[in-house]
Short mmCIF file of C-alpha atoms in Angstrom, two decimals:
data_model
loop_
_atom_site.label_atom_id
_atom_site.label_comp_id
_atom_site.label_asym_id
_atom_site.label_seq_id
_atom_site.Cartn_x
_atom_site.Cartn_y
_atom_site.Cartn_z
CA MET A 1 0.00 0.00 0.00
CA ARG A 2 1.73 3.16 -1.19
CA ALA A 3 1.20 6.84 -1.82
CA ASP A 4 1.08 8.46 -5.25
CA SER A 5 4.68 9.52 -5.92
CA SER A 6 4.34 10.98 -9.42
CA THR A 7 1.62 13.65 -9.41
CA VAL A 8 2.19 17.33 -8.62
CA LEU A 9 -0.99 18.56 -6.97
CA SER A 10 -2.92 21.81 -7.21
CA PRO A 11 -2.64 24.06 -4.14
CA THR A 12 -6.43 24.43 -4.17
CA GLY A 13 -7.10 20.69 -4.35
CA PRO A 14 -7.81 18.19 -1.57
CA GLY A 15 -4.17 17.11 -1.22
CA ARG A 16 -2.38 13.81 -1.74
CA ASN A 17 -4.71 10.84 -1.41
CA ALA A 18 -4.70 8.96 1.88
CA GLN A 19 -4.56 5.16 1.93
CA ARG A 20 -6.58 2.91 4.26
CA ILE A 21 -7.26 -0.80 4.72
CA VAL A 22 -9.79 -2.07 7.30
CA SER A 23 -10.27 -5.67 8.45
CA ASN A 24 -13.63 -7.30 7.78
CA LYS A 25 -13.79 -8.73 11.29
CA ARG A 26 -13.66 -7.06 14.70
CA TYR A 27 -11.81 -8.42 17.74
CA THR A 28 -11.83 -8.16 21.52
CA THR A 29 -9.71 -10.58 23.56
CA SER A 30 -6.95 -11.61 21.16
CA VAL A 31 -3.32 -11.30 20.15
CA THR A 32 -2.49 -9.42 16.94
CA VAL A 33 0.92 -9.92 15.31
CA LEU A 34 2.12 -7.46 12.65
CA ASP A 35 5.11 -8.63 10.59
CA VAL A 36 6.13 -5.42 8.82
CA ALA A 37 8.96 -5.19 6.29
CA HIS A 38 8.68 -1.45 5.56
CA MET A 39 6.54 1.43 6.78
CA PRO A 40 5.88 4.82 5.15
CA GLN A 41 8.53 7.47 5.63
CA GLY A 42 9.03 11.09 4.62
CA CYS A 43 8.29 14.62 5.77
CA GLY A 44 4.54 15.16 6.00
CA THR A 45 3.67 11.48 6.43
CA TRP A 46 1.36 10.18 9.15
CA PRO A 47 1.23 6.36 9.04
CA ALA A 48 -0.58 4.19 11.58
CA PHE A 49 -1.39 0.58 12.39
CA TRP A 50 -4.24 0.74 14.87
CA THR A 51 -7.60 -0.59 16.02
CA THR A 52 -11.01 0.97 16.60
CA SER A 53 -14.61 0.22 15.67
CA ASP A 54 -15.43 0.94 12.01
CA ASP A 55 -19.14 0.40 12.71
CA PRO A 56 -21.10 3.61 11.92
CA ASN A 57 -23.53 2.69 14.68
CA GLU A 58 -20.71 3.00 17.24
CA PRO A 59 -19.51 6.60 17.01
CA TRP A 60 -15.88 7.10 17.97
CA PRO A 61 -14.60 6.73 20.65
CA SER A 62 -17.36 4.58 22.19
CA ALA A 63 -15.42 1.36 21.45
CA GLY A 64 -12.02 2.92 22.18
CA GLU A 65 -8.91 3.14 20.04
CA ILE A 66 -5.46 1.56 20.33
CA ASP A 67 -2.66 3.04 18.22
CA ILE A 68 -0.06 0.29 17.96
CA VAL A 69 2.30 1.95 15.46
CA GLU A 70 1.90 5.67 14.85
CA GLY A 71 4.02 8.74 14.27
CA VAL A 72 4.64 11.68 11.97
CA ASN A 73 7.41 13.26 9.91
CA ASP A 74 9.88 10.38 10.51
CA ILE A 75 10.17 11.34 14.19
CA GLY A 76 10.87 8.28 16.34
CA PRO A 77 10.71 6.28 18.45
CA ASN A 78 7.26 4.78 18.04
CA ALA A 79 4.49 6.01 20.33
CA SER A 80 1.61 3.67 21.24
CA THR A 81 -1.54 5.28 22.57
CA MET A 82 -4.95 4.32 23.95
CA HIS A 83 -7.98 6.61 23.52
CA THR A 84 -11.30 6.09 25.33
CA THR A 85 -14.41 7.79 26.65
CA ASN A 86 -14.22 9.59 30.00
CA GLY A 87 -13.19 7.57 33.07
CA CYS A 88 -9.91 5.91 32.10
CA THR A 89 -6.49 6.98 33.37
CA MET A 90 -3.10 5.34 33.74
CA THR A 91 -0.69 5.46 36.69
CA PRO A 92 2.86 4.96 35.35
CA SER A 93 4.08 3.37 38.59
CA THR A 94 1.61 0.50 38.11
CA MET A 95 2.53 -0.13 34.46
CA ILE A 96 5.11 -2.92 34.23
CA GLN A 97 6.84 -2.03 30.98
CA THR A 98 10.13 -1.00 29.38
CA GLY A 99 8.70 2.06 27.61
CA THR A 100 8.16 5.50 29.10
CA VAL A 101 5.04 7.61 29.65
CA PRO A 102 5.48 11.26 28.53
CA SER A 103 4.68 13.75 31.25
CA GLY A 104 0.95 14.47 31.35
CA ASP A 105 -0.07 11.75 28.90
CA THR A 106 -1.95 9.60 31.41
CA ASN A 107 -5.61 10.42 30.71
CA CYS A 108 -7.06 8.26 27.93
CA TRP A 109 -10.19 10.40 27.55
CA THR A 110 -10.41 12.02 24.11
CA GLY A 111 -12.01 15.12 25.61
CA THR A 112 -8.92 16.33 27.48
CA ASN A 113 -5.29 17.29 26.78
CA ASN A 114 -6.01 17.81 23.05
CA ASN A 115 -6.80 14.10 22.70
CA ALA A 116 -3.22 13.10 23.52
CA GLY A 117 -4.52 9.91 25.14
CA CYS A 118 -2.53 7.51 27.31
CA GLN A 119 0.77 7.28 25.50
CA VAL A 120 3.82 5.05 25.92
CA GLN A 121 7.01 5.68 23.96
CA ASN A 122 8.95 2.65 22.83
CA ASN A 123 12.42 2.35 24.37
CA LYS A 124 13.99 1.18 21.08
CA ALA A 125 15.27 3.77 18.59
CA ASN A 126 14.65 1.48 15.60
CA SER A 127 10.94 1.08 16.34
CA TYR A 128 9.66 3.65 13.82
CA GLY A 129 10.20 5.18 10.38
CA PRO A 130 13.55 5.16 8.56
CA ALA A 131 15.30 3.49 11.51
CA LEU A 132 12.80 0.60 11.39
CA ASN A 133 13.10 0.33 7.62
CA SER A 134 16.90 0.28 7.75
CA VAL A 135 16.85 -3.04 9.64
CA GLY A 136 14.19 -4.64 7.45
CA GLY A 137 11.26 -3.89 9.74
CA GLY A 138 10.23 -6.25 12.52
CA TRP A 139 7.30 -7.50 14.58
CA TYR A 140 4.72 -5.61 16.61
CA VAL A 141 2.43 -7.63 18.87
CA MET A 142 -0.62 -6.52 20.84
CA GLU A 143 -2.19 -8.74 23.49
CA ARG A 144 -5.62 -7.53 24.54
CA THR A 145 -7.43 -9.00 27.56
CA SER A 146 -10.35 -7.78 29.66
CA THR A 147 -7.95 -6.21 32.17
CA MET A 148 -4.92 -5.01 30.20
CA VAL A 149 -3.37 -4.25 26.82
CA ASN A 150 0.26 -5.29 26.29
CA LEU A 151 2.52 -4.34 23.39
CA TRP A 152 5.84 -5.87 22.30
CA PHE A 153 8.28 -4.96 19.53
CA TRP A 154 11.24 -6.83 18.06
CA ALA A 155 13.32 -5.52 15.16
CA ARG A 156 14.13 -7.89 12.32
CA ASN A 157 17.70 -8.32 13.58
CA ASP A 158 16.73 -8.78 17.25
CA PRO A 159 18.01 -12.19 18.46
CA LEU A 160 15.40 -12.16 21.25
CA VAL A 161 12.32 -12.33 19.04
CA PRO A 162 10.32 -15.42 20.07
CA THR A 163 10.40 -18.18 17.45
CA GLU A 164 6.62 -18.55 17.61
CA VAL A 165 6.33 -14.89 16.59
CA SER A 166 8.94 -14.86 13.83
CA SER A 167 7.81 -18.18 12.35
CA GLY A 168 4.10 -17.39 12.28
CA SER A 169 3.30 -20.36 14.49
CA GLY A 170 -0.26 -21.64 14.67
CA ALA A 171 -0.28 -21.18 18.46
CA ILE A 172 1.46 -18.67 20.73
CA ASN A 173 1.86 -17.97 24.44
CA PRO A 174 2.82 -14.39 25.45
CA ALA A 175 3.75 -15.60 28.95
CA HIS A 176 7.21 -16.46 27.62
CA TRP A 177 7.98 -13.15 25.91
CA GLY A 178 9.24 -11.04 28.80
CA THR A 179 8.21 -7.52 29.75
CA PRO A 180 6.29 -5.56 27.09
CA TYR A 181 7.26 -2.03 26.17
CA ALA A 182 3.67 -0.90 26.90
CA ASN A 183 1.35 -2.20 29.61
CA PHE A 184 -2.02 -0.44 29.81
CA VAL A 185 -3.69 -1.68 32.99
CA SER A 186 -7.14 -1.52 34.57
CA ASN A 187 -6.24 -0.03 37.98
CA ASN A 188 -8.00 3.25 37.13
CA CYS A 189 -9.61 2.16 33.88
CA PRO A 190 -12.28 -0.50 33.26
CA ILE A 191 -10.58 -1.71 30.09
CA GLY A 192 -13.16 -4.42 29.53
CA SER A 193 -15.91 -1.81 29.09
CA LYS A 194 -13.85 1.03 27.60
CA LEU A 195 -12.65 -1.11 24.66
CA GLY A 196 -15.27 -2.76 22.48
CA PRO A 197 -14.92 -4.93 19.36
CA ASN A 198 -12.30 -3.27 17.15
CA ASN A 199 -11.38 -3.49 13.49
CA ILE A 200 -7.71 -3.57 12.50
CA ILE A 201 -6.78 -0.54 10.39
CA ILE A 202 -3.66 0.22 8.34
CA ASN A 203 -3.46 3.70 6.88
CA LEU A 204 -1.31 6.55 5.61
CA THR A 205 -2.34 10.20 5.63
CA PHE A 206 -0.48 13.47 5.07
CA CYS A 207 -0.19 16.64 7.16
CA GLY A 208 -3.45 17.05 9.08
CA ASP A 209 -3.86 17.81 12.79
CA TRP A 210 -0.69 16.03 13.86
CA ALA A 211 1.78 15.81 10.97
CA GLY A 212 0.90 19.32 9.85
CA ASN A 213 0.96 20.97 13.26
CA ALA A 214 4.14 19.13 14.27
CA TYR A 215 5.92 19.73 10.95
CA PRO A 216 9.58 20.23 11.95
CA SER A 217 11.97 22.94 10.81
CA SER A 218 14.25 20.19 9.47
CA CYS A 219 11.65 19.49 6.76
CA PRO A 220 11.42 21.79 3.68
CA SER A 221 8.77 24.46 3.10
CA SER A 222 5.38 24.00 4.79
CA CYS A 223 3.74 20.60 5.14
CA VAL A 224 0.97 21.14 2.57
CA ASP A 225 3.24 22.83 0.01
CA TYR A 226 5.89 20.15 0.32
CA VAL A 227 3.44 17.26 0.01
CA ASN A 228 1.67 18.87 -2.99
CA ASN A 229 4.78 19.82 -4.96
CA ASN A 230 7.27 17.00 -4.32
CA PRO A 231 5.70 13.67 -5.31
CA SER A 232 9.09 11.96 -5.77
CA ALA A 233 9.76 12.55 -2.07
CA PHE A 234 7.13 9.89 -1.33
CA ALA A 235 8.68 7.00 -3.23
CA ASN A 236 9.31 5.40 0.17
CA ALA A 237 5.91 6.32 1.61
CA TYR A 238 4.54 2.79 1.52
CA TRP A 239 3.57 -0.12 3.75
CA SER A 240 5.09 -3.52 2.95
CA ILE A 241 3.55 -6.09 5.30
CA ASN A 242 4.47 -9.75 5.32
CA SER A 243 1.47 -10.73 7.42
CA VAL A 244 -1.07 -9.71 10.04
CA ARG A 245 -2.03 -12.63 12.26
CA VAL A 246 -4.77 -12.67 14.89
CA TYR A 247 -4.86 -15.30 17.62
CA GLN A 248 -7.73 -16.05 20.00
CA GLN A 249 -8.00 -18.38 22.96
CA GLY A 250 -8.81 -21.99 22.09
CA CYS A 251 -11.30 -23.95 24.17
CA ALA A 252 -8.63 -26.48 25.17
CA ALA A 253 -5.82 -23.97 25.60
CA THR A 254 -3.34 -24.54 28.40
CA THR A 255 -2.37 -21.92 30.97
CA ALA A 256 0.96 -20.70 32.20
CA THR A 257 1.99 -18.54 35.15
CA VAL A 258 4.00 -15.42 34.38
CA ASN A 259 7.27 -15.08 36.27
CA LYS A 260 7.42 -12.22 38.76
CA ARG A 261 10.04 -10.50 36.64
CA ASP A 262 7.47 -10.37 33.86
CA LEU A 263 4.09 -8.68 34.05
CA GLU A 264 2.46 -9.89 37.24
CA ALA A 265 1.46 -13.13 38.95
CA HIS A 266 -1.56 -14.13 36.93
CA HIS A 267 -2.39 -16.92 34.47
CA ARG A 268 -2.17 -16.61 30.72
CA HIS A 269 -3.88 -18.67 28.05
CA SER A 270 -2.16 -19.78 24.88
CA TYR A 271 -3.78 -18.57 21.67
CA ARG A 272 -4.60 -20.21 18.37
CA GLY A 273 -4.40 -18.47 14.99
CA LEU A 274 -7.35 -17.51 12.79
CA SER A 275 -7.50 -18.21 9.06
CA ASP A 276 -8.60 -14.76 7.85
CA LEU A 277 -9.27 -11.21 8.98
#
């Protein structure tokens, strides 16, 4: 999925076309594995791999939103964010994770803090944009339960990536993967009711509220002018995805206890893969 990289656009037109793919199915408790080889890059780009409800009868953000991979203007590292209705906050001291929570970004409600949401920044520099592409991409994994949302990332050259993740195994068990970089918990947030059935969405937009307003001085011209007049700059503004796999708990799945050094002392189910999205 790539942007048009050949057409010079009129300054009075609607801008460079956005790209968007939405899964047919919606998911709740599950594990989603993104095997990405390349993500869009370039000044003015705003790519995202995320989940929310695409049902017109469920106006956003009634079913919540989880931004797994998202950023703008090639600025890393990756930031993962949860957005909800009012009544959901995070306390960083209770989040067992390797990533960091930016100051003030602890209220998931879309109606406050300019919809910044509850954000966690990945602790790995090669988790986004050109740095991710330079190592051949990698794997993003989201585990969603009724009480927490966990996110892991391994670059393509990371020797610690679990074999069941890199091989696309038919069954997985996150209990063996170590501490996630993001751990959204239910201490001050009823995650089970704040997040409804979500579609998986892959998209690329340009400028807009975030990429346009955060357009850096290191990028040429203004965001809109640059995107309109420099189509060749977007030759690398494309998603190349090896697979997106979704796993759900099987009826006969076994359980495993997480070590104390990992998330917390609770039981995890193994998950089985689904045939289509």
